[in-house]
Amino acid sequence: MNTAELGDRILNGERRALARAITLVESGRSDHRAQAAALLDRLSGADRQALRIGLSGTPGVGKSTFIESFGMMLTGQGLRVAVLAVDPSSARSGGSILGDKTRMERLSREKNAFIRPSPSQSHLGGVARRTREAIALCEAAGFDVVLIETVGVGQSETVVAEMSDLFLLLLAPAGGDELQGVKRGIMEMADMILINKADGDLKATATRTCADYAGALRLLRKRPQDPEGFPKAMTVSAVEEHGLEHAWEEMQSLIAWRREAGYWAQNRAVQAQYWFEQEVRAALLARLSTTQARGLLGRLGAEVRAGKLSPSAAAERMLADLN
Ligand SMILES: Nc1nc2c(ncn2[C@@H]2O[C@H](COP(=O)(O)OP(=O)(O)OP(=O)(O)O)[C@@H](O)[C@H]2O)c(=O)[nH]1
Ligand SMILES: [Mg+2]
């Protein structure tokens, strides 16, 4: 299938075409890269936007269960929902969300939903690009909401937050009064904190945990992109499907406010600039691993090691000689 036909099918909302296109953007082959670029270029003209919701949380907090329940609620409202994952630590069997597609059994059968696992064995830079491109493909395919899931480890929250309109942090109820070791940086990224598992025996603990986090959020520096009362902490139960509609209402009201105040567009512009700079950085680094660069590092390095050339002088010469 050529890119024109593939593009038309994506615009038509065909999930199989979308899946194929995502496979294309995941490929490292240079002819595939060229095709992917042509496809994305073609689709950008459609100018369709989805609400991009980033979702992070530690293993076992209930991300998959939440996405299943929340996704079903959205499709129940007639919305089309795509689910993507950013999982740099694909040591976990079979990557992320499709390892537990069983947890999203209903959603995966839903015709207005599309679920895509993260490819295994990719470094964070590669994952970031493929996820951004997959988001663009989902938007072109007419999805209303794109959920981007990540396990809360290391840098992946930043990656997801930098490509989301809304960033949710899912937490578990915790005993005691210390905040669950959530790093301040991650709290600062969150637009909403959802304390999951607010059901059964855990309900009271969840309510207390929620109050603790609401307090902690109030202590953070106020961000211009937040109306009064945000970022917000709420309790939900993904299993019992409690609080999901309320959470969705809050998300919509936040987004409506940001659109009105210009922060939605501004945020997307800032993100575009960020990714542009990241790509330049990555491309410059890649130029250090070409044969020519490695040759220069070897030759100039020998002179540096022998004391014939200072490290800075060698670096300058290296950069001048690099193609
Ligand atoms: N009581 C209760 N249990 C829940 C809820 N949501 C999820 N769980 C349970 O928590 C466990 C982990 O849920 P998952 O949805 O797989 O969690 P996850 O965050 O996707 O986990 P990883 O994929 O390993 O990162 C499962 O046993 C779920 O049944 C909830 O709302 N209430
Ligand atoms: Mg999961």
Coordinates of N, CA, C and O in Angstrom, one line a residue, residues 141-210:
A141 N -6.6 10.0 12.5 CA -7.6 9.0 12.4 C -8.9 9.4 13.1 O -9.9 8.6 13.1
G142 N -9.0 10.6 13.7 CA -10.2 11.1 14.2 C -10.5 10.7 15.6 O -11.7 10.8 16.1
F143 N -9.5 10.2 16.4 CA -9.8 9.9 17.8 C -10.0 11.2 18.6 O -9.4 12.2 18.3
D144 N -10.9 11.1 19.5 CA -11.2 12.3 20.3 C -10.3 12.4 21.5 O -9.9 13.5 22.0
V145 N -9.9 11.2 22.1 CA -9.1 11.2 23.3 C -7.9 10.2 23.0 O -8.1 9.1 22.5
V146 N -6.7 10.6 23.3 CA -5.5 9.7 23.2 C -5.0 9.6 24.6 O -4.5 10.6 25.2
L147 N -5.0 8.4 25.2 CA -4.5 8.2 26.5 C -3.0 7.7 26.3 O -2.8 6.7 25.6
I148 N -2.1 8.3 27.0 CA -0.7 7.8 26.9 C -0.3 7.4 28.3 O -0.1 8.2 29.2
E149 N 0.0 6.1 28.4 CA 0.3 5.5 29.7 C 1.8 5.3 29.9 O 2.5 5.0 28.9
T150 N 2.2 5.6 31.1 CA 3.6 5.2 31.4 C 3.7 4.8 32.8 O 3.0 5.2 33.7
V151 N 4.6 3.8 33.0 CA 5.0 3.4 34.4 C 5.8 4.5 35.0 O 6.6 5.1 34.3
G152 N 5.6 4.8 36.2 CA 6.3 5.9 36.9 C 7.7 5.5 37.2 O 8.1 5.2 38.3
V153 N 8.6 5.4 36.2 CA 10.0 5.2 36.5 C 10.8 6.2 35.7 O 10.6 6.4 34.5
G154 N 11.8 6.8 36.4 CA 12.8 7.7 35.8 C 12.2 8.8 35.0 O 11.3 9.5 35.4
Q155 N 12.7 8.8 33.7 CA 12.4 10.0 32.9 C 11.1 9.9 32.1 O 10.7 10.8 31.5
S156 N 10.5 8.7 32.1 CA 9.4 8.5 31.2 C 8.2 9.4 31.5 O 7.5 9.8 30.6
E157 N 8.0 9.9 32.8 CA 6.9 10.8 33.0 C 7.1 12.1 32.3 O 6.2 12.7 31.8
T158 N 8.4 12.6 32.3 CA 8.7 13.8 31.7 C 8.3 13.7 30.2 O 7.7 14.6 29.6
V159 N 8.8 12.6 29.6 CA 8.5 12.4 28.2 C 7.0 12.5 27.9 O 6.6 13.2 27.0
V160 N 6.2 11.8 28.7 CA 4.8 11.8 28.5 C 4.1 13.2 28.8 O 3.3 13.6 28.0
A161 N 4.6 13.8 29.9 CA 4.0 15.1 30.2 C 4.3 16.1 29.1 O 3.5 16.9 28.8
E162 N 5.5 16.0 28.5 CA 5.8 16.9 27.4 C 5.1 16.7 26.1 O 5.3 17.4 25.1
M163 N 4.2 15.6 26.1 CA 3.4 15.4 24.9 C 1.9 15.4 25.2 O 1.1 15.0 24.4
S164 N 1.6 15.8 26.4 CA 0.2 15.7 26.8 C -0.5 17.1 27.0 O 0.2 18.0 27.4
D165 N -1.8 17.1 26.8 CA -2.5 18.4 27.2 C -2.9 18.4 28.7 O -3.0 19.4 29.3
L166 N -2.9 17.1 29.2 CA -3.4 16.9 30.6 C -2.6 15.8 31.1 O -2.5 14.7 30.5
F167 N -2.0 16.0 32.3 CA -1.2 14.9 32.9 C -1.8 14.4 34.2 O -2.0 15.2 35.1
L168 N -2.1 13.1 34.2 CA -2.7 12.5 35.4 C -1.7 11.7 36.2 O -1.0 10.9 35.5
L169 N -1.7 11.8 37.5 CA -0.9 10.9 38.3 C -1.8 10.0 39.1 O -2.7 10.5 39.8
L170 N -1.7 8.7 38.9 CA -2.5 7.7 39.6 C -1.7 7.2 40.8 O -0.6 6.8 40.7
L171 N -2.3 7.3 42.0 CA -1.7 6.8 43.2 C -2.5 5.8 44.0 O -3.8 5.8 43.8
A172 N -1.9 5.1 44.8 CA -2.6 4.1 45.6 C -2.9 4.7 47.0 O -2.1 5.5 47.5
P173 N -3.9 4.2 47.7 CA -4.1 4.6 49.1 C -2.9 4.2 49.9 O -2.4 3.1 49.7
A174 N -2.4 5.1 50.8 CA -1.2 4.7 51.6 C -1.5 5.0 53.1 O -2.0 6.0 53.4
G175 N -1.1 4.0 53.9 CA -1.2 4.3 55.3 C -0.2 5.2 55.8 O 0.7 5.6 55.0
G176 N -0.3 5.7 57.0 CA 0.7 6.6 57.6 C 0.4 8.0 57.0 O -0.4 8.2 56.1
D177 N 1.3 9.0 57.4 CA 1.0 10.3 56.9 C 2.0 10.8 56.0 O 2.0 12.0 55.6
E178 N 3.0 10.0 55.7 CA 4.0 10.5 54.7 C 3.5 10.3 53.3 O 2.8 9.3 53.0
L179 N 3.8 11.2 52.5 CA 3.4 11.1 51.1 C 4.3 10.0 50.5 O 5.4 10.0 50.8
Q180 N 3.7 9.2 49.6 CA 4.3 8.0 49.2 C 5.6 8.1 48.4 O 5.8 7.5 47.4
G181 N 6.5 9.0 48.9 CA 7.8 9.1 48.2 C 7.6 9.6 46.8 O 8.5 9.3 46.0
V182 N 6.5 10.3 46.5 CA 6.4 10.8 45.1 C 7.3 12.0 45.0 O 7.3 12.9 45.8
K183 N 8.1 12.0 44.0 CA 9.0 13.1 43.8 C 8.3 14.4 43.5 O 7.3 14.4 42.8
R184 N 8.9 15.4 44.1 CA 8.3 16.7 43.9 C 8.1 17.1 42.4 O 7.1 17.6 42.0
G185 N 9.1 16.7 41.6 CA 9.1 17.0 40.2 C 7.9 16.4 39.5 O 7.3 17.0 38.6
I186 N 7.5 15.2 40.0 CA 6.4 14.5 39.3 C 5.1 15.2 39.8 O 4.2 15.4 39.0
M187 N 5.0 15.5 41.1 CA 3.9 16.3 41.6 C 3.6 17.5 40.8 O 2.5 17.9 40.5
E188 N 4.7 18.2 40.5 CA 4.7 19.5 39.8 C 4.2 19.4 38.4 O 3.7 20.3 37.8
M189 N 4.3 18.2 37.8 CA 3.8 18.0 36.5 C 2.4 17.7 36.4 O 1.7 17.8 35.4
A190 N 1.8 17.2 37.5 CA 0.5 16.7 37.5 C -0.6 17.8 37.4 O -0.5 18.8 38.1
D191 N -1.6 17.5 36.6 CA -2.8 18.4 36.6 C -3.8 17.9 37.5 O -4.6 18.7 38.0
M192 N -3.9 16.6 37.6 CA -4.8 16.0 38.6 C -4.1 14.7 39.2 O -3.4 14.0 38.5
I193 N -4.3 14.5 40.5 CA -3.9 13.3 41.1 C -5.1 12.5 41.5 O -6.0 13.0 42.1
L194 N -5.1 11.3 41.0 CA -6.2 10.4 41.3 C -5.8 9.3 42.2 O -4.8 8.5 41.9
I195 N -6.4 9.2 43.4 CA -6.1 8.1 44.3 C -7.1 7.0 44.0 O -8.3 7.1 44.2
N196 N -6.5 6.0 43.4 CA -7.3 4.8 42.9 C -7.6 3.8 44.1 O -7.0 4.0 45.2
K197 N -8.4 2.9 43.8 CA -8.7 1.8 44.8 C -9.5 2.4 46.0 O -9.4 1.8 47.1
A198 N -10.2 3.5 45.8 CA -11.1 4.0 46.9 C -12.3 3.2 47.0 O -13.4 3.6 46.6
D199 N -12.2 1.9 47.4 CA -13.3 1.0 47.6 C -13.0 0.0 48.7 O -11.9 -0.1 49.1
G200 N -14.1 -0.6 49.2 CA -13.9 -1.6 50.2 C -13.1 -1.2 51.4 O -13.3 0.0 51.9
D201 N -12.2 -2.0 51.8 CA -11.4 -1.7 53.0 C -10.5 -0.5 52.8 O -10.0 0.1 53.8
L202 N -10.2 -0.2 51.5 CA -9.2 0.8 51.3 C -9.8 2.2 51.2 O -9.1 3.2 51.1
K203 N -11.2 2.2 51.2 CA -11.8 3.5 51.0 C -11.4 4.6 51.9 O -11.1 5.7 51.5
A204 N -11.4 4.3 53.2 CA -11.1 5.3 54.2 C -9.7 5.8 54.0 O -9.4 7.0 54.1
T205 N -8.8 4.9 53.8 CA -7.4 5.2 53.6 C -7.2 6.1 52.4 O -6.4 7.1 52.4
A206 N -8.0 5.8 51.3 CA -7.9 6.5 50.1 C -8.3 8.0 50.3 O -7.7 8.9 49.8
T207 N -9.4 8.1 51.1 CA -9.9 9.5 51.4 C -8.8 10.3 52.2 O -8.6 11.5 51.9
R208 N -8.2 9.6 53.1 CA -7.1 10.3 53.9 C -6.0 10.7 53.0 O -5.4 11.8 53.0
T209 N -5.5 9.7 52.1 CA -4.4 9.9 51.2 C -4.7 11.1 50.3 O -3.9 12.0 50.0
C210 N -6.0 11.2 49.9 CA -6.4 12.2 49.0 C -6.3 13.6 49.6 O -5.8 14.5 49.0

